[in-house]
Coordinates of C-alpha atoms (C1' of nucleotides) in Angstrom, one line a residue:
Chain A
X1 CA -21.9 106.5 59.0
X2 CA -20.2 103.5 60.1
X3 CA -20.5 100.5 58.3
X4 CA -23.3 98.1 59.8
X5 CA -21.1 95.6 61.4
X6 CA -24.2 93.5 62.2
X7 CA -25.5 93.2 58.3
X8 CA -21.9 92.3 57.3
X9 CA -21.6 89.8 59.9
X10 CA -24.7 88.2 58.8
X11 CA -24.1 88.0 55.4
X12 CA -20.3 86.5 56.3
X13 CA -22.2 83.9 58.6
X14 CA -24.9 83.0 55.8
X15 CA -22.3 82.5 53.2
X16 CA -19.8 80.4 55.1
X17 CA -22.7 78.1 56.1
X18 CA -23.7 77.7 52.4
X19 CA -20.4 77.5 50.8
X20 CA -19.3 74.8 53.4
X21 CA -22.7 72.9 52.8
X22 CA -23.2 73.0 49.0
X23 CA -19.8 74.3 47.6
X24 CA -19.0 77.9 46.3
X25 CA -20.0 77.4 42.7
X26 CA -23.4 75.9 43.6
X27 CA -24.3 78.8 45.9
X28 CA -25.6 81.9 44.6
X29 CA -25.4 85.3 45.8
X30 CA -29.4 85.5 46.1
X31 CA -29.1 82.3 48.0
X32 CA -26.7 84.2 50.6
X33 CA -28.8 87.4 50.7
X34 CA -32.1 85.3 51.2
X35 CA -30.5 83.4 54.0
X36 CA -29.1 86.6 55.6
X37 CA -32.2 88.1 55.5
X38 CA -31.0 91.2 53.2
X39 CA -31.3 92.7 49.7
X40 CA -28.9 91.3 46.9
X41 CA -27.5 94.7 46.2
X42 CA -25.8 94.7 50.2
X43 CA -24.0 91.7 49.5
X44 CA -21.9 93.8 46.8
X45 CA -21.9 96.8 48.9
X46 CA -20.0 95.1 51.8
X47 CA -17.9 92.6 49.8
X48 CA -17.0 93.9 46.2
X49 CA -17.9 90.7 44.8
X50 CA -18.7 87.0 45.3
X51 CA -15.1 85.9 44.8
X52 CA -13.9 88.5 47.6
X53 CA -16.3 87.3 50.1
X54 CA -15.0 83.9 49.5
X55 CA -11.7 84.9 50.1
X56 CA -12.4 86.5 53.3
X57 CA -14.2 83.5 54.4
X58 CA -11.5 80.8 53.4
X59 CA -8.7 82.9 55.2
X60 CA -11.1 83.4 58.3
X61 CA -11.6 79.5 58.1
X62 CA -7.8 78.6 57.9
X63 CA -6.9 81.1 60.3
X64 CA -9.3 80.1 63.2
X65 CA -8.6 76.3 62.5
X66 CA -4.7 76.1 62.2
X67 CA -3.8 78.0 65.3
X68 CA -3.9 75.2 67.6
X69 CA -2.1 72.9 65.2
X70 CA 0.8 75.5 64.4
X71 CA 1.2 76.2 68.3
X72 CA 1.9 72.1 68.7
X73 CA 4.3 72.1 65.7
X74 CA 6.2 74.9 67.2
X75 CA 6.1 73.5 70.6
X76 CA 9.2 72.1 72.7
X77 CA 7.2 68.7 73.1
X78 CA 9.4 65.6 72.5
X79 CA 8.6 64.2 68.9
X80 CA 6.6 61.1 69.6
X81 CA 4.3 63.1 72.0
X82 CA 4.4 66.1 69.7
X83 CA 2.9 63.9 66.6
X84 CA 0.4 62.2 68.9
X85 CA -0.9 65.4 70.0
X86 CA -0.6 66.9 66.3
X87 CA -2.7 63.7 64.8
X88 CA -5.3 63.9 67.6
X89 CA -5.8 67.7 67.3
X90 CA -6.0 67.7 63.8
X91 CA -8.6 65.0 63.4
X92 CA -10.7 66.7 66.2
X93 CA -10.9 69.7 64.2
X94 CA -12.1 68.0 61.1
X95 CA -14.4 65.8 63.2
X96 CA -16.0 69.0 64.1
X97 CA -16.3 70.3 60.5
X98 CA -15.9 67.4 58.2
X99 CA -17.0 69.7 55.0
X100 CA -13.6 71.9 55.7
X101 CA -11.5 69.2 53.6
X102 CA -13.9 69.2 50.8
X103 CA -14.0 72.9 50.9
X104 CA -10.1 73.3 50.6
X105 CA -9.9 70.5 48.1
X106 CA -12.2 72.7 45.9
X107 CA -10.3 75.7 46.5
X108 CA -6.9 74.1 45.5
X109 CA -8.8 72.9 42.4
X110 CA -10.3 76.3 41.8
X111 CA -7.5 78.7 41.7
X112 CA -4.0 76.9 41.7
X113 CA -2.1 80.0 41.4
X114 CA -3.8 82.2 43.8
X115 CA -3.7 79.6 46.7
X116 CA 0.1 79.8 46.8
X117 CA 0.2 83.9 47.0
X118 CA -2.2 83.8 50.2
X119 CA -0.1 84.4 53.3
X120 CA -2.7 81.8 54.6
X121 CA -0.9 78.8 53.3
X122 CA 2.1 79.2 55.5
X123 CA -0.4 78.7 58.3
X124 CA -1.7 75.5 56.7
X125 CA 1.7 74.1 55.9
X126 CA 4.3 75.7 58.0
X127 CA 6.5 73.2 60.0
X128 CA 10.2 74.5 60.2
X129 CA 11.0 73.8 63.6
X130 CA 9.3 70.2 63.3
X131 CA 11.3 69.7 60.4
X132 CA 14.4 70.6 61.9
X133 CA 13.3 68.4 65.0
X134 CA 13.1 65.3 62.8
X135 CA 16.5 66.1 61.0
X136 CA 18.2 66.5 64.5
X137 CA 16.8 63.5 66.0
X138 CA 18.2 61.4 63.0
X139 CA 21.6 62.8 63.5
X140 CA 21.4 62.1 67.2
X141 CA 20.4 58.4 66.5
X142 CA 17.2 58.7 68.3
X143 CA 15.2 58.0 65.4
X144 CA 16.0 56.6 61.9
X145 CA 17.2 59.1 59.3
X146 CA 13.8 60.3 57.8
X147 CA 13.1 62.8 55.0
X148 CA 10.9 65.3 57.0
X149 CA 8.9 66.3 53.9
X150 CA 7.8 62.9 52.9
X151 CA 7.2 62.7 56.6
X152 CA 5.0 65.2 57.0
X153 CA 3.2 64.5 53.8
X154 CA 2.4 61.4 54.9
X155 CA 1.1 62.6 57.9
X156 CA -1.4 64.9 56.9
X157 CA -2.6 62.6 54.1
X158 CA -3.4 59.9 56.4
X159 CA -5.2 62.4 58.5
X160 CA -7.1 64.3 55.9
X161 CA -7.8 62.2 52.8
X162 CA -10.4 60.0 54.9
X163 CA -12.4 63.0 55.3
X164 CA -12.3 64.0 51.4
X165 CA -13.5 60.5 50.5
X166 CA -16.0 60.1 53.3
X167 CA -18.9 59.0 51.1
X168 CA -17.1 56.2 49.5
X169 CA -15.8 54.9 53.0
X170 CA -19.1 55.1 54.5
X171 CA -20.7 53.3 51.4
X172 CA -18.2 50.5 51.1
X173 CA -17.8 49.6 54.5
X174 CA -21.7 50.3 55.4
X175 CA -20.9 52.6 58.0
X176 CA -23.7 55.3 59.3
X177 CA -22.4 59.0 60.5
X178 CA -22.1 57.6 64.0
X179 CA -19.8 54.7 62.9
X180 CA -17.8 56.9 60.5
X181 CA -16.7 58.8 63.5
X182 CA -16.1 56.1 65.4
X183 CA -13.7 54.8 62.7
X184 CA -12.0 58.2 62.4
X185 CA -11.7 58.1 66.2
X186 CA -9.8 54.8 65.7
X187 CA -7.4 56.3 63.4
X188 CA -5.9 58.7 65.9
X189 CA -4.3 55.9 67.7
X190 CA -3.5 53.9 64.1
X191 CA -1.8 56.8 62.3
X192 CA 0.4 57.8 65.6
X193 CA 1.2 54.2 65.5
X194 CA 2.0 53.8 61.9
X195 CA 4.0 57.4 61.9
X196 CA 6.3 56.2 65.2
X197 CA 6.9 52.8 63.7
X198 CA 8.4 54.2 60.7
X199 CA 10.6 56.1 62.6
X200 CA 11.8 53.8 65.3
X201 CA 15.4 52.6 65.3
X202 CA 16.2 49.0 64.9
Chain B
X1 CA -28.4 58.2 9.4
X2 CA -25.7 57.1 11.9
X3 CA -24.8 59.9 14.2
X4 CA -21.4 61.2 13.7
X5 CA -19.2 59.6 16.1
X6 CA -16.5 62.3 14.8
X7 CA -18.4 65.3 16.2
X8 CA -19.5 63.5 19.5
X9 CA -16.1 62.5 20.1
X10 CA -14.9 66.2 19.4
X11 CA -17.5 67.6 22.2
X12 CA -16.5 64.6 24.6
X13 CA -12.5 65.6 24.2
X14 CA -13.3 69.1 24.4
X15 CA -15.3 68.8 27.5
X16 CA -12.9 66.5 29.2
X17 CA -10.0 68.9 29.1
X18 CA -12.1 71.9 29.9
X19 CA -13.8 70.0 33.1
X20 CA -10.5 68.7 34.2
X21 CA -8.7 72.1 33.6
X22 CA -11.1 74.4 35.1
X23 CA -13.4 72.4 36.9
X24 CA -17.0 71.6 36.0
X25 CA -19.1 74.6 37.2
X26 CA -16.5 77.1 35.8
X27 CA -16.9 75.4 32.3
X28 CA -19.5 76.9 30.3
X29 CA -21.2 74.8 27.5
X30 CA -20.8 77.8 25.1
X31 CA -16.9 77.0 26.2
X32 CA -17.3 73.4 25.1
X33 CA -19.0 74.1 21.9
X34 CA -16.2 76.5 20.9
X35 CA -13.1 74.4 21.8
X36 CA -14.9 71.8 20.1
X37 CA -15.5 74.0 17.0
X38 CA -19.2 73.3 16.8
X39 CA -22.5 75.2 17.4
X40 CA -23.9 75.4 20.7
X41 CA -27.1 73.6 19.5
X42 CA -25.2 70.2 18.5
X43 CA -23.8 70.0 22.3
X44 CA -27.7 69.5 23.3
X45 CA -28.4 67.3 20.4
X46 CA -25.7 64.6 21.5
X47 CA -26.0 65.1 25.3
X48 CA -29.1 65.9 26.7
X49 CA -27.5 68.3 29.1
X50 CA -24.1 69.4 30.5
X51 CA -24.9 67.1 33.7
X52 CA -25.2 64.3 31.0
X53 CA -22.0 64.7 29.5
X54 CA -20.3 65.3 32.6
X55 CA -21.7 61.7 33.7
X56 CA -20.3 60.4 30.6
X57 CA -16.9 61.8 30.9
X58 CA -16.5 60.9 34.6
X59 CA -17.6 57.2 34.0
X60 CA -15.1 57.0 31.3
X61 CA -12.3 58.8 33.1
X62 CA -12.8 55.9 36.0
X63 CA -13.4 53.1 34.0
X64 CA -10.2 53.8 31.7
X65 CA -8.0 54.3 34.8
X66 CA -8.9 52.0 37.4
X67 CA -8.8 48.9 35.1
X68 CA -5.1 47.9 35.5
X69 CA -5.4 48.8 39.4
X70 CA -8.0 46.3 39.8
X71 CA -6.3 43.7 38.1
X72 CA -3.4 44.1 40.6
X73 CA -5.7 43.8 43.5
X74 CA -7.5 40.9 42.3
X75 CA -4.5 39.2 41.0
X76 CA -2.8 36.0 43.0
X77 CA 0.6 38.0 43.6
X78 CA 2.2 37.8 47.1
X79 CA 1.1 40.6 49.2
X80 CA 4.2 42.5 49.4
X81 CA 4.9 42.6 45.7
X82 CA 1.2 43.4 45.2
X83 CA 1.2 46.6 47.2
X84 CA 4.5 47.4 45.4
X85 CA 2.9 47.1 42.1
X86 CA -0.2 48.6 43.3
X87 CA 1.5 51.8 44.7
X88 CA 3.8 52.0 41.7
X89 CA 1.0 51.9 39.0
X90 CA -1.4 54.1 40.7
X91 CA 1.1 56.8 41.2
X92 CA 1.8 56.4 37.5
X93 CA -1.5 57.2 36.6
X94 CA -1.8 60.2 38.5
X95 CA 1.4 61.6 37.2
X96 CA 0.0 61.2 33.6
X97 CA -3.0 63.2 34.6
X98 CA -2.5 65.0 37.9
X99 CA -6.0 66.9 37.7
X100 CA -7.6 63.4 38.0
X101 CA -7.5 63.8 41.9
X102 CA -8.7 67.4 42.2
X103 CA -11.5 66.3 39.9
X104 CA -12.7 63.1 41.9
X105 CA -12.5 65.6 44.7
X106 CA -14.7 67.9 43.5
X107 CA -17.3 65.3 42.3
X108 CA -17.5 64.0 45.7
X109 CA -18.0 67.4 47.1
X110 CA -20.5 68.2 44.2
X111 CA -22.9 65.2 44.8
X112 CA -22.4 63.1 47.7
X113 CA -25.6 60.9 47.4
X114 CA -25.2 60.0 43.6
X115 CA -21.6 58.9 43.7
X116 CA -22.3 55.9 45.8
X117 CA -25.1 55.0 43.5
X118 CA -23.1 54.8 40.7
X119 CA -21.3 51.2 39.8
X120 CA -18.3 53.2 39.1
X121 CA -17.4 53.6 42.9
X122 CA -16.9 49.9 42.9
X123 CA -14.2 50.0 40.6
X124 CA -12.4 53.2 42.4
X125 CA -12.8 51.3 45.8
X126 CA -13.1 47.5 45.2
X127 CA -10.6 45.3 47.1
X128 CA -12.4 42.4 48.5
X129 CA -9.8 40.0 47.5
X130 CA -7.2 42.2 49.1
X131 CA -8.8 42.4 52.2
X132 CA -9.0 38.8 52.6
X133 CA -5.3 38.5 51.7
X134 CA -4.4 40.8 54.6
X135 CA -6.6 38.7 57.0
X136 CA -5.2 35.6 55.9
X137 CA -1.7 36.5 56.1
X138 CA -2.3 37.8 59.5
X139 CA -4.0 34.3 60.8
X140 CA -1.0 32.7 59.3
X141 CA 1.5 34.7 61.1
X142 CA 3.4 36.0 57.9
X143 CA 2.2 39.6 58.8
X144 CA 1.1 41.3 62.1
X145 CA -2.7 41.2 62.4
X146 CA -3.8 44.4 60.4
X147 CA -7.1 46.0 60.1
X148 CA -7.6 45.9 56.2
X149 CA -10.1 48.7 55.9
X150 CA -7.5 51.2 57.7
X151 CA -4.5 49.7 55.9
X152 CA -6.1 50.6 52.7
X153 CA -7.3 53.9 53.4
X154 CA -3.6 54.5 54.7
X155 CA -2.5 53.4 51.3
X156 CA -4.8 55.4 48.8
X157 CA -4.5 58.3 51.3
X158 CA -0.7 58.5 50.9
X159 CA -0.7 57.7 47.3
X160 CA -3.4 60.2 46.3
X161 CA -3.4 63.1 48.6
X162 CA -0.2 64.7 47.5
X163 CA -1.6 65.4 44.2
X164 CA -4.5 67.2 45.4
X165 CA -2.2 69.7 47.5
X166 CA 0.3 69.7 44.7
X167 CA 0.5 73.5 44.6
X168 CA 1.2 73.7 48.5
X169 CA 3.9 71.1 48.2
X170 CA 5.6 72.9 45.2
X171 CA 5.4 76.4 46.9
X172 CA 6.7 75.4 50.4
X173 CA 9.5 73.1 49.2
X174 CA 10.3 75.6 46.2
X175 CA 10.1 72.9 43.6
X176 CA 9.4 73.2 39.8
X177 CA 7.3 70.6 37.9
X178 CA 9.9 68.6 37.3
X179 CA 11.3 68.5 40.8
X180 CA 7.8 67.6 41.9
X181 CA 7.6 64.6 39.8
X182 CA 10.8 63.4 40.8
X183 CA 9.3 64.0 44.4
X184 CA 6.5 61.8 43.5
X185 CA 8.7 59.1 41.9
X186 CA 10.5 58.8 45.2
X187 CA 7.3 58.4 47.1
X188 CA 6.7 55.1 45.4
X189 CA 9.4 53.4 47.0
X190 CA 8.7 55.6 50.3
X191 CA 5.2 54.6 50.5
X192 CA 5.9 50.8 50.0
X193 CA 8.3 50.7 52.5
X194 CA 5.9 52.4 54.9
X195 CA 3.1 49.9 54.5
X196 CA 5.3 47.0 54.6
X197 CA 7.0 48.0 57.7
X198 CA 3.7 48.6 59.3
X199 CA 2.9 44.9 58.7
X200 CA 6.0 43.2 59.2
X201 CA 6.2 40.8 62.3
X202 CA 8.6 41.4 65.0
Chain C
dG1 C1' -26.8 65.5 11.0
dT2 C1' -25.6 70.0 11.3
dC3 C1' -26.4 74.5 11.2
dT4 C1' -28.8 79.9 12.3
dA5 C1' -31.5 82.1 15.3
dT6 C1' -34.0 82.9 19.3
dA7 C1' -36.2 82.3 23.8
dC8 C1' -36.2 81.2 28.9
dG9 C1' -35.2 81.8 33.4
dG10 C1' -31.2 82.3 36.7
dC11 C1' -26.9 84.2 37.6
dG12 C1' -23.2 88.0 39.0
dA13 C1' -22.7 92.7 39.6
dT14 C1' -24.1 97.7 39.2
dA15 C1' -26.4 102.2 38.6
dG16 C1' -29.0 105.3 40.9
dA17 C1' -32.9 106.4 44.0
dC18 C1' -34.1 107.3 49.0
Chain D
dG1 C1' -26.7 102.1 54.1
dT2 C1' -30.6 100.1 51.9
dC3 C1' -33.6 99.4 48.2
dT4 C1' -35.4 98.7 43.2
dA5 C1' -34.5 98.1 38.5
dT6 C1' -31.6 96.6 34.9
dC7 C1' -27.6 94.7 32.5
dG8 C1' -25.1 90.9 30.0
dC9 C1' -24.0 86.1 30.5
dC10 C1' -25.3 81.3 31.5
dG11 C1' -27.4 76.5 31.0
dT12 C1' -31.0 74.9 28.4
dA13 C1' -34.5 74.4 24.8
dT14 C1' -36.7 74.6 20.5
dA15 C1' -38.2 75.9 15.8
dG16 C1' -37.0 75.7 11.0
dA17 C1' -33.3 76.1 7.0
dC18 C1' -30.2 73.1 4.5

DNA sequence: GTCTATACGGCGATAGAC
DNA sequence: GTCTATCGCCGTATAGAC
């Protein structure tokens, strides 16, 4: 008998939703089973353990969300335009699912060694062509000579971190959800400008 | 009879270490008792619950580590010098305890509402005088007119986020621990330069 | 104040019946 | 494939000896 893809998918979807919403550790397998409308034991039949299920969900989320970003970094776009598009696309992804960031942070905290073993990290942090482009443009004198590692870290920090501290930003600046989104939308242009200004010659 | 401060402290220290190391949810009270060399029941005698113990530890960590930072932001230093000192002092704190960042991220993910109620957040994200200073300097024309909120978010993002993704940075750039520290030390000057360049007139 | 002993319900995981 | 029943560990709590 073939496994019932439908049941497996129901478990997967319920777990994804709960993990993102409440965090992995605060989600019980009984919660997942209940939300999926199936029995507790079935969750262990399809995925050997909660940790296994978690790995599958994490890998899936990363693959789904980094595809477009990698495409931009690997493209032949002119550097300034590439940065602009990357910042905008990255922020759009996080706006669609603001909990992704906290989720990833939790994973890094959860299993420091494991994370680097997963092939998936290359997707999250792959930027060979982009690096080369920054070095090349520096040599040509089109931009200031710039350390590509620091530049890349700056970029993803300014894009990502505000989502991780969303509650603090909202509280301190007295923003509601709608205003937080507007604030983040402003950051697209702000971050791009910040990055471009740092590499401008003169 | 006065409570034995020594036992309470032993529990507090053991729990602090374990929470930072393994995360709150993955640390059991039996682990804490064992590491502190005391009985399980004592842990409940001094702190009513694990959550209570956690709150005490979290508050303590924030207070201890933000004191110097707040002092710098509230000082009468010239803006450029203030930024330089803040970046450097902040990074030094995180270098001394790199797990602080992941810990704070986990807390934000853990209890979104609770965090903003704690007086402690004001310490983590208090910068009224600094904000005013940026606005004033902008009006005087000493710097470009700059949105202080975006500026502050940029600053703490570039300082903090690299610690949160430390395993990824080390893996991708093939750094050992010592080299990671060197990378972060470089960032003191890099971030300061980045920030100052963004507010320079011209 | 410190300890042993014990109990409760909830958890992740699994053996075995259907 | 799906279920029930059960296991051992967890956080929490308490009673009672020293």
